[in-house]
Amino acid sequence: MHTLNNPRIIKTIVKATALAAAAALTLTTAACGLPSASIANQQSSGSAVKLRIGAQPYPLYSDVYVAKEEGYLNQELAKEKATASWDSFKSGPLVNEAVAGGNEDAGFMADLPAIIAKSTGQKISIVSNLAYGEKALAVLVPKNSTIHSVADLKGKKVGYAVGSYAEHLLALLLDKQGLGLSDVQSVNLSADDQVVALQSNSVDAIVIWEQYITKLKSEGAARVLADGTGIKRGNMVTYFTDDFASKHPAVVRAYIRAVQRGADLIASDPDKAANAVAKDFGVSPAELKEIWKNLTFTTKLGPADTKAITDVKDFAYKNGILKSDVNIGDLINTSYLQ
């Protein structure tokens, strides 16, 4: 009892208690996932950046997948002391939701959903092309269907992903026949659900992209009623949030470099490229190379691409697909390509 009155012992106990408390605080901070002082300093100085990518597992975006599988993406990001995370979604509208929710920094998709994102007020900008191809998107009907023209779709059930570029193709095709989306029974379905619906005769037609076109045709389950030939370029693009791009422009450029390396490999060594990514799309390397014949892969955004995207925007706004008009100069930012 009397030892507790000894000043030297009391001082020792106080010091030990303080050290224990500090250690406990450090452990608690680590357990809660909060950054230590050194990590916090790295993050604030911009030396540890994570790029969160919203992806879609379709051959339309093969150059991005080649960049990922061949290690180009990691290599180029590492030059800027950055890493990437990868989340898969079934359509562009779902990527938009993830970006709007603050869960992704970038997303790749077709032209229309990117435009829709901008029109709803999302602070994003298209920074590069990925691919384009008029035949990579099509209206399919069962092989033995009595529907033989787009005009025959009037009053029929048509499945497609609302807000995707498939909606735009359907609208364009109907418009050429003096019809509109209101003249068909639209059924909002994901790509996978469209296949099931077509095979079960729950819908009369679907508007879908590759790899599904090639697979359904090769299986003898469907035939192409119409595709985008002559009316829709079908641009695939990448957009970044303006916040991320303004803070980390070098990371945006690194991403673009990696994707272009992927596009270059598809052009120079399609066998190697197809073997690397066919599994990502659920097709064989041979099927993938056939699909690639309908696509041109490049990050370049030239005048023809800008015009095509502008045409999509104008048509979508005129037909009420967009909530508000979009300034194309605010949507497309080619400075990261230079």
Short mmCIF file of C-alpha atoms in Angstrom, two decimals:
data_model
loop_
_atom_site.label_atom_id
_atom_site.label_comp_id
_atom_site.label_asym_id
_atom_site.label_seq_id
_atom_site.Cartn_x
_atom_site.Cartn_y
_atom_site.Cartn_z
CA MET A 1 0.00 0.00 0.00
CA HIS A 2 2.78 2.46 0.97
CA THR A 3 4.65 1.90 -2.33
CA LEU A 4 1.86 3.81 -4.19
CA ASN A 5 2.90 6.93 -2.34
CA ASN A 6 6.42 6.78 -3.79
CA PRO A 7 6.77 9.63 -6.37
CA ARG A 8 9.24 7.69 -8.51
CA ILE A 9 6.88 4.71 -8.81
CA ILE A 10 3.92 6.96 -9.62
CA LYS A 11 5.91 8.67 -12.38
CA THR A 12 6.84 5.28 -13.88
CA ILE A 13 3.22 4.11 -13.83
CA VAL A 14 1.99 7.29 -15.54
CA LYS A 15 4.61 7.00 -18.27
CA ALA A 16 3.79 3.35 -18.90
CA THR A 17 0.08 4.13 -19.05
CA ALA A 18 0.65 6.87 -21.62
CA LEU A 19 2.73 4.56 -23.80
CA ALA A 20 0.08 1.86 -23.59
CA ALA A 21 -2.64 4.31 -24.54
CA ALA A 22 -0.65 5.49 -27.54
CA ALA A 23 -0.11 1.91 -28.66
CA ALA A 24 -3.79 1.13 -28.23
CA LEU A 25 -4.72 4.19 -30.29
CA THR A 26 -2.38 3.07 -33.08
CA LEU A 27 -3.89 -0.41 -33.09
CA THR A 28 -7.42 0.98 -33.05
CA THR A 29 -6.64 3.27 -35.96
CA ALA A 30 -5.23 0.38 -37.98
CA ALA A 31 -8.17 -1.87 -37.13
CA CYS A 32 -10.63 0.76 -38.28
CA GLY A 33 -8.87 1.08 -41.63
CA LEU A 34 -7.81 4.68 -41.02
CA PRO A 35 -4.52 5.73 -42.60
CA SER A 36 -1.43 6.04 -40.49
CA ALA A 37 0.38 9.37 -40.58
CA SER A 38 2.83 8.19 -43.24
CA ILE A 39 0.07 6.78 -45.50
CA ALA A 40 -2.00 9.93 -45.06
CA ASN A 41 0.99 12.03 -46.09
CA GLN A 42 1.48 9.84 -49.18
CA GLN A 43 -2.17 10.22 -50.15
CA SER A 44 -2.16 13.97 -49.69
CA SER A 45 0.98 14.30 -51.78
CA GLY A 46 -0.58 12.28 -54.60
CA SER A 47 1.99 9.45 -54.56
CA ALA A 48 -0.57 6.68 -53.94
CA VAL A 49 -3.51 6.98 -56.34
CA LYS A 50 -6.12 4.30 -57.01
CA LEU A 51 -8.13 4.48 -60.21
CA ARG A 52 -11.53 2.79 -59.81
CA ILE A 53 -12.78 1.51 -63.18
CA GLY A 54 -16.36 0.55 -64.02
CA ALA A 55 -16.05 -2.19 -66.65
CA GLN A 56 -18.32 -4.19 -68.98
CA PRO A 57 -17.26 -7.70 -70.12
CA TYR A 58 -18.05 -7.37 -73.82
CA PRO A 59 -15.78 -7.67 -76.89
CA LEU A 60 -16.69 -4.08 -77.77
CA TYR A 61 -14.09 -3.09 -75.17
CA SER A 62 -11.47 -5.68 -76.07
CA ASP A 63 -8.58 -3.20 -76.15
CA VAL A 64 -9.17 -2.33 -72.50
CA TYR A 65 -9.32 -6.00 -71.56
CA VAL A 66 -6.13 -6.76 -73.50
CA ALA A 67 -4.46 -3.89 -71.64
CA LYS A 68 -5.58 -5.42 -68.36
CA GLU A 69 -4.75 -9.06 -69.10
CA GLU A 70 -1.39 -8.35 -70.74
CA GLY A 71 -0.30 -6.14 -67.84
CA TYR A 72 -0.16 -2.91 -69.85
CA LEU A 73 -2.59 -1.17 -67.52
CA ASN A 74 -0.59 -1.96 -64.40
CA GLN A 75 2.67 -1.03 -66.14
CA GLU A 76 1.48 2.36 -67.34
CA LEU A 77 -0.25 3.24 -64.07
CA ALA A 78 2.84 2.22 -62.09
CA LYS A 79 4.81 4.89 -63.97
CA GLU A 80 2.51 7.42 -62.29
CA LYS A 81 2.58 5.63 -58.90
CA ALA A 82 -1.03 4.55 -59.39
CA THR A 83 -3.00 1.31 -59.24
CA ALA A 84 -6.45 0.29 -60.47
CA SER A 85 -9.48 -1.57 -59.18
CA TRP A 86 -11.91 -3.23 -61.59
CA ASP A 87 -15.66 -3.68 -61.13
CA SER A 88 -17.87 -5.35 -63.77
CA PHE A 89 -21.37 -4.26 -64.75
CA LYS A 90 -23.89 -5.56 -67.29
CA SER A 91 -24.55 -2.26 -69.09
CA GLY A 92 -23.51 1.37 -69.44
CA PRO A 93 -26.47 2.67 -67.40
CA LEU A 94 -25.33 0.51 -64.47
CA VAL A 95 -21.81 1.95 -64.75
CA ASN A 96 -23.38 5.42 -64.69
CA GLU A 97 -25.17 4.58 -61.44
CA ALA A 98 -21.92 3.43 -59.84
CA VAL A 99 -20.08 6.55 -60.95
CA ALA A 100 -22.92 8.79 -59.78
CA GLY A 101 -22.82 7.03 -56.42
CA GLY A 102 -19.14 7.90 -56.01
CA ASN A 103 -17.97 4.30 -56.36
CA GLU A 104 -16.01 4.61 -59.63
CA ASP A 105 -13.69 7.21 -61.13
CA ALA A 106 -13.98 6.10 -64.75
CA GLY A 107 -16.19 3.96 -66.91
CA PHE A 108 -16.18 2.66 -70.45
CA MET A 109 -19.36 2.28 -72.43
CA ALA A 110 -21.15 3.06 -75.67
CA ASP A 111 -21.93 6.59 -76.82
CA LEU A 112 -25.51 7.05 -75.59
CA PRO A 113 -25.14 6.13 -71.90
CA ALA A 114 -22.14 8.45 -71.64
CA ILE A 115 -24.23 11.26 -73.12
CA ILE A 116 -27.11 10.44 -70.78
CA ALA A 117 -24.77 10.62 -67.78
CA LYS A 118 -23.75 14.13 -68.78
CA SER A 119 -27.34 15.19 -69.44
CA THR A 120 -28.39 14.15 -65.93
CA GLY A 121 -25.78 16.45 -64.40
CA GLN A 122 -22.95 14.01 -63.76
CA LYS A 123 -19.62 15.83 -63.88
CA ILE A 124 -17.88 13.57 -66.39
CA SER A 125 -16.01 13.97 -69.67
CA ILE A 126 -15.26 11.55 -72.50
CA VAL A 127 -11.46 11.40 -72.73
CA SER A 128 -10.88 8.79 -75.43
CA ASN A 129 -12.39 6.51 -77.97
CA LEU A 130 -12.13 2.72 -77.55
CA ALA A 131 -13.69 1.30 -80.68
CA TYR A 132 -16.39 1.73 -83.26
CA GLY A 133 -18.29 -0.68 -85.49
CA GLU A 134 -21.60 -0.50 -87.31
CA LYS A 135 -22.20 -4.27 -87.31
CA ALA A 136 -21.38 -4.85 -83.64
CA LEU A 137 -24.92 -3.87 -82.61
CA ALA A 138 -28.04 -5.39 -84.16
CA VAL A 139 -31.70 -6.24 -83.94
CA LEU A 140 -32.14 -10.01 -83.70
CA VAL A 141 -35.25 -12.13 -84.15
CA PRO A 142 -35.72 -15.89 -83.75
CA LYS A 143 -34.43 -17.75 -86.78
CA ASN A 144 -37.93 -18.84 -87.85
CA SER A 145 -39.64 -15.57 -87.00
CA THR A 146 -42.27 -14.14 -89.36
CA ILE A 147 -40.71 -10.70 -88.82
CA HIS A 148 -38.70 -9.83 -91.92
CA SER A 149 -38.39 -6.04 -91.79
CA VAL A 150 -38.09 -3.29 -89.21
CA ALA A 151 -41.59 -2.16 -90.15
CA ASP A 152 -42.85 -5.56 -88.98
CA LEU A 153 -41.78 -4.65 -85.42
CA LYS A 154 -44.78 -2.35 -85.02
CA GLY A 155 -46.81 -3.50 -82.02
CA LYS A 156 -44.27 -6.23 -81.19
CA LYS A 157 -42.37 -6.82 -77.94
CA VAL A 158 -38.76 -5.69 -78.30
CA GLY A 159 -36.23 -6.28 -75.54
CA TYR A 160 -33.27 -3.97 -75.01
CA ALA A 161 -31.38 -2.18 -72.25
CA VAL A 162 -33.11 1.17 -71.86
CA GLY A 163 -30.54 3.98 -71.86
CA SER A 164 -28.00 1.91 -73.78
CA TYR A 165 -26.84 2.58 -77.31
CA ALA A 166 -29.13 -0.25 -78.39
CA GLU A 167 -32.07 2.05 -77.68
CA HIS A 168 -30.60 4.59 -80.06
CA LEU A 169 -30.14 2.06 -82.87
CA LEU A 170 -33.73 0.88 -82.47
CA ALA A 171 -34.99 4.47 -82.53
CA LEU A 172 -32.98 5.21 -85.68
CA LEU A 173 -34.23 2.11 -87.47
CA LEU A 174 -37.84 2.80 -86.54
CA ASP A 175 -37.51 6.44 -87.57
CA LYS A 176 -36.50 5.37 -91.08
CA GLN A 177 -39.83 3.54 -91.28
CA GLY A 178 -41.82 6.50 -90.00
CA LEU A 179 -42.18 4.85 -86.60
CA GLY A 180 -41.00 5.63 -83.08
CA LEU A 181 -40.25 3.81 -79.85
CA SER A 182 -43.88 4.27 -78.84
CA ASP A 183 -44.87 2.04 -81.77
CA VAL A 184 -43.27 -1.04 -80.19
CA GLN A 185 -43.71 -2.66 -76.80
CA SER A 186 -40.37 -1.91 -75.15
CA VAL A 187 -39.13 -4.40 -72.54
CA ASN A 188 -36.17 -3.22 -70.45
CA LEU A 189 -33.80 -6.20 -70.21
CA SER A 190 -30.10 -6.78 -69.59
CA ALA A 191 -28.15 -8.52 -72.35
CA ASP A 192 -28.26 -11.91 -70.61
CA ASP A 193 -32.00 -11.58 -69.97
CA GLN A 194 -32.58 -10.65 -73.60
CA VAL A 195 -31.10 -13.96 -74.71
CA VAL A 196 -33.38 -15.91 -72.36
CA ALA A 197 -36.42 -13.89 -73.41
CA LEU A 198 -35.74 -14.43 -77.12
CA GLN A 199 -35.16 -18.16 -76.73
CA SER A 200 -38.34 -18.54 -74.64
CA ASN A 201 -40.36 -16.42 -77.10
CA SER A 202 -41.15 -13.91 -74.34
CA VAL A 203 -40.19 -11.14 -76.76
CA ASP A 204 -40.39 -10.91 -80.54
CA ALA A 205 -37.01 -9.25 -81.03
CA ILE A 206 -34.01 -7.96 -79.12
CA VAL A 207 -31.47 -5.22 -79.74
CA ILE A 208 -28.12 -6.49 -78.58
CA TRP A 209 -24.38 -6.27 -79.09
CA GLU A 210 -21.42 -8.57 -79.44
CA GLN A 211 -20.61 -11.26 -78.18
CA TYR A 212 -24.30 -12.20 -78.23
CA ILE A 213 -24.86 -11.57 -81.94
CA THR A 214 -22.18 -14.04 -82.99
CA LYS A 215 -23.14 -16.66 -80.40
CA LEU A 216 -26.87 -16.62 -81.16
CA LYS A 217 -26.24 -16.75 -84.91
CA SER A 218 -23.71 -19.59 -84.64
CA GLU A 219 -26.07 -21.57 -82.44
CA GLY A 220 -28.84 -21.17 -84.99
CA ALA A 221 -31.08 -19.46 -82.44
CA ALA A 222 -31.45 -16.09 -84.15
CA ARG A 223 -30.86 -14.07 -87.28
CA VAL A 224 -30.00 -10.42 -87.81
CA LEU A 225 -32.96 -8.28 -88.82
CA ALA A 226 -30.92 -5.08 -89.08
CA ASP A 227 -27.68 -3.62 -87.77
CA GLY A 228 -26.08 -0.18 -87.65
CA THR A 229 -24.65 -0.24 -91.17
CA GLY A 230 -24.99 3.19 -92.70
CA ILE A 231 -26.85 4.76 -89.79
CA LYS A 232 -24.83 4.31 -86.57
CA ARG A 233 -21.05 4.37 -86.17
CA GLY A 234 -21.35 2.85 -82.72
CA ASN A 235 -18.61 4.55 -80.72
CA MET A 236 -17.32 2.97 -77.51
CA VAL A 237 -15.72 5.52 -75.20
CA THR A 238 -14.10 6.04 -71.83
CA TYR A 239 -15.17 8.83 -69.52
CA PHE A 240 -13.57 10.04 -66.30
CA THR A 241 -15.11 12.11 -63.56
CA ASP A 242 -13.95 15.69 -63.89
CA ASP A 243 -12.79 15.65 -60.27
CA PHE A 244 -10.45 12.69 -60.74
CA ALA A 245 -9.15 13.85 -64.11
CA SER A 246 -8.36 17.35 -62.89
CA LYS A 247 -6.47 16.00 -59.87
CA HIS A 248 -4.66 13.19 -61.70
CA PRO A 249 -4.22 14.06 -65.41
CA ALA A 250 -1.10 11.88 -65.66
CA VAL A 251 -3.13 8.86 -64.55
CA VAL A 252 -5.72 9.55 -67.25
CA ARG A 253 -2.96 9.66 -69.86
CA ALA A 254 -1.45 6.45 -68.47
CA TYR A 255 -4.81 4.70 -68.85
CA ILE A 256 -5.09 5.88 -72.46
CA ARG A 257 -1.53 4.72 -73.24
CA ALA A 258 -2.33 1.27 -71.86
CA VAL A 259 -5.53 0.95 -73.88
CA GLN A 260 -3.79 2.00 -77.09
CA ARG A 261 -1.19 -0.69 -76.46
CA GLY A 262 -4.08 -3.14 -76.23
CA ALA A 263 -5.52 -1.88 -79.52
CA ASP A 264 -2.10 -2.15 -81.15
CA LEU A 265 -1.74 -5.79 -80.06
CA ILE A 266 -5.16 -6.67 -81.48
CA ALA A 267 -4.02 -5.23 -84.81
CA SER A 268 -0.49 -6.71 -84.84
CA ASP A 269 -1.03 -10.10 -83.16
CA PRO A 270 -4.74 -10.99 -83.01
CA ASP A 271 -3.99 -14.58 -82.02
CA LYS A 272 -2.09 -13.53 -78.91
CA ALA A 273 -4.68 -10.88 -78.06
CA ALA A 274 -7.64 -13.25 -78.55
CA ASN A 275 -6.03 -15.96 -76.44
CA ALA A 276 -5.52 -13.42 -73.66
CA VAL A 277 -9.11 -12.17 -73.39
CA ALA A 278 -11.55 -14.63 -75.01
CA LYS A 279 -12.29 -16.14 -71.59
CA ASP A 280 -13.43 -12.74 -70.32
CA PHE A 281 -16.27 -12.76 -72.85
CA GLY A 282 -17.24 -16.43 -72.78
CA VAL A 283 -16.26 -17.06 -76.39
CA SER A 284 -13.50 -18.99 -78.11
CA PRO A 285 -10.45 -17.18 -79.51
CA ALA A 286 -11.68 -18.07 -83.01
CA GLU A 287 -15.11 -16.56 -82.33
CA LEU A 288 -13.52 -13.46 -80.88
CA LYS A 289 -11.40 -12.89 -83.97
CA GLU A 290 -14.56 -13.11 -86.08
CA ILE A 291 -16.24 -10.53 -83.84
CA TRP A 292 -13.23 -8.22 -84.19
CA LYS A 293 -13.77 -8.07 -87.96
CA ASN A 294 -16.75 -5.83 -87.18
CA LEU A 295 -14.83 -3.45 -84.91
CA THR A 296 -12.00 -0.94 -85.18
CA PHE A 297 -10.04 -0.43 -81.96
CA THR A 298 -8.39 2.91 -81.26
CA THR A 299 -8.25 5.56 -78.54
CA LYS A 300 -8.16 8.33 -81.16
CA LEU A 301 -11.13 10.68 -81.14
CA GLY A 302 -11.20 12.29 -84.56
CA PRO A 303 -13.71 14.54 -86.34
CA ALA A 304 -15.76 11.55 -87.56
CA ASP A 305 -16.10 10.29 -83.99
CA THR A 306 -17.05 13.69 -82.63
CA LYS A 307 -19.65 14.10 -85.37
CA ALA A 308 -21.09 10.64 -84.68
CA ILE A 309 -21.35 11.33 -80.94
CA THR A 310 -22.90 14.74 -81.65
CA ASP A 311 -25.46 13.11 -83.95
CA VAL A 312 -26.37 10.65 -81.19
CA LYS A 313 -26.76 13.51 -78.74
CA ASP A 314 -28.94 15.57 -81.09
CA PHE A 315 -31.21 12.64 -81.93
CA ALA A 316 -31.55 11.60 -78.29
CA TYR A 317 -32.44 15.12 -77.20
CA LYS A 318 -34.93 15.63 -80.04
CA ASN A 319 -36.68 12.37 -79.17
CA GLY A 320 -36.86 12.94 -75.42
CA ILE A 321 -34.27 10.32 -74.46
CA LEU A 322 -32.17 13.01 -72.76
CA LYS A 323 -33.41 15.01 -69.77
CA SER A 324 -31.53 18.07 -70.98
CA ASP A 325 -29.35 19.08 -73.90
CA VAL A 326 -25.60 18.56 -73.69
CA ASN A 327 -22.84 20.90 -74.84
CA ILE A 328 -20.58 18.61 -76.86
CA GLY A 329 -17.56 20.77 -76.00
CA ASP A 330 -18.19 20.09 -72.31
CA LEU A 331 -18.71 16.38 -72.94
CA ILE A 332 -15.63 15.56 -75.03
CA ASN A 333 -12.16 16.50 -73.75
CA THR A 334 -9.39 15.39 -76.11
CA SER A 335 -6.60 17.18 -74.23
CA TYR A 336 -5.49 13.92 -72.56
CA LEU A 337 -4.89 12.37 -75.96
CA GLN A 338 -2.32 15.00 -76.90
#
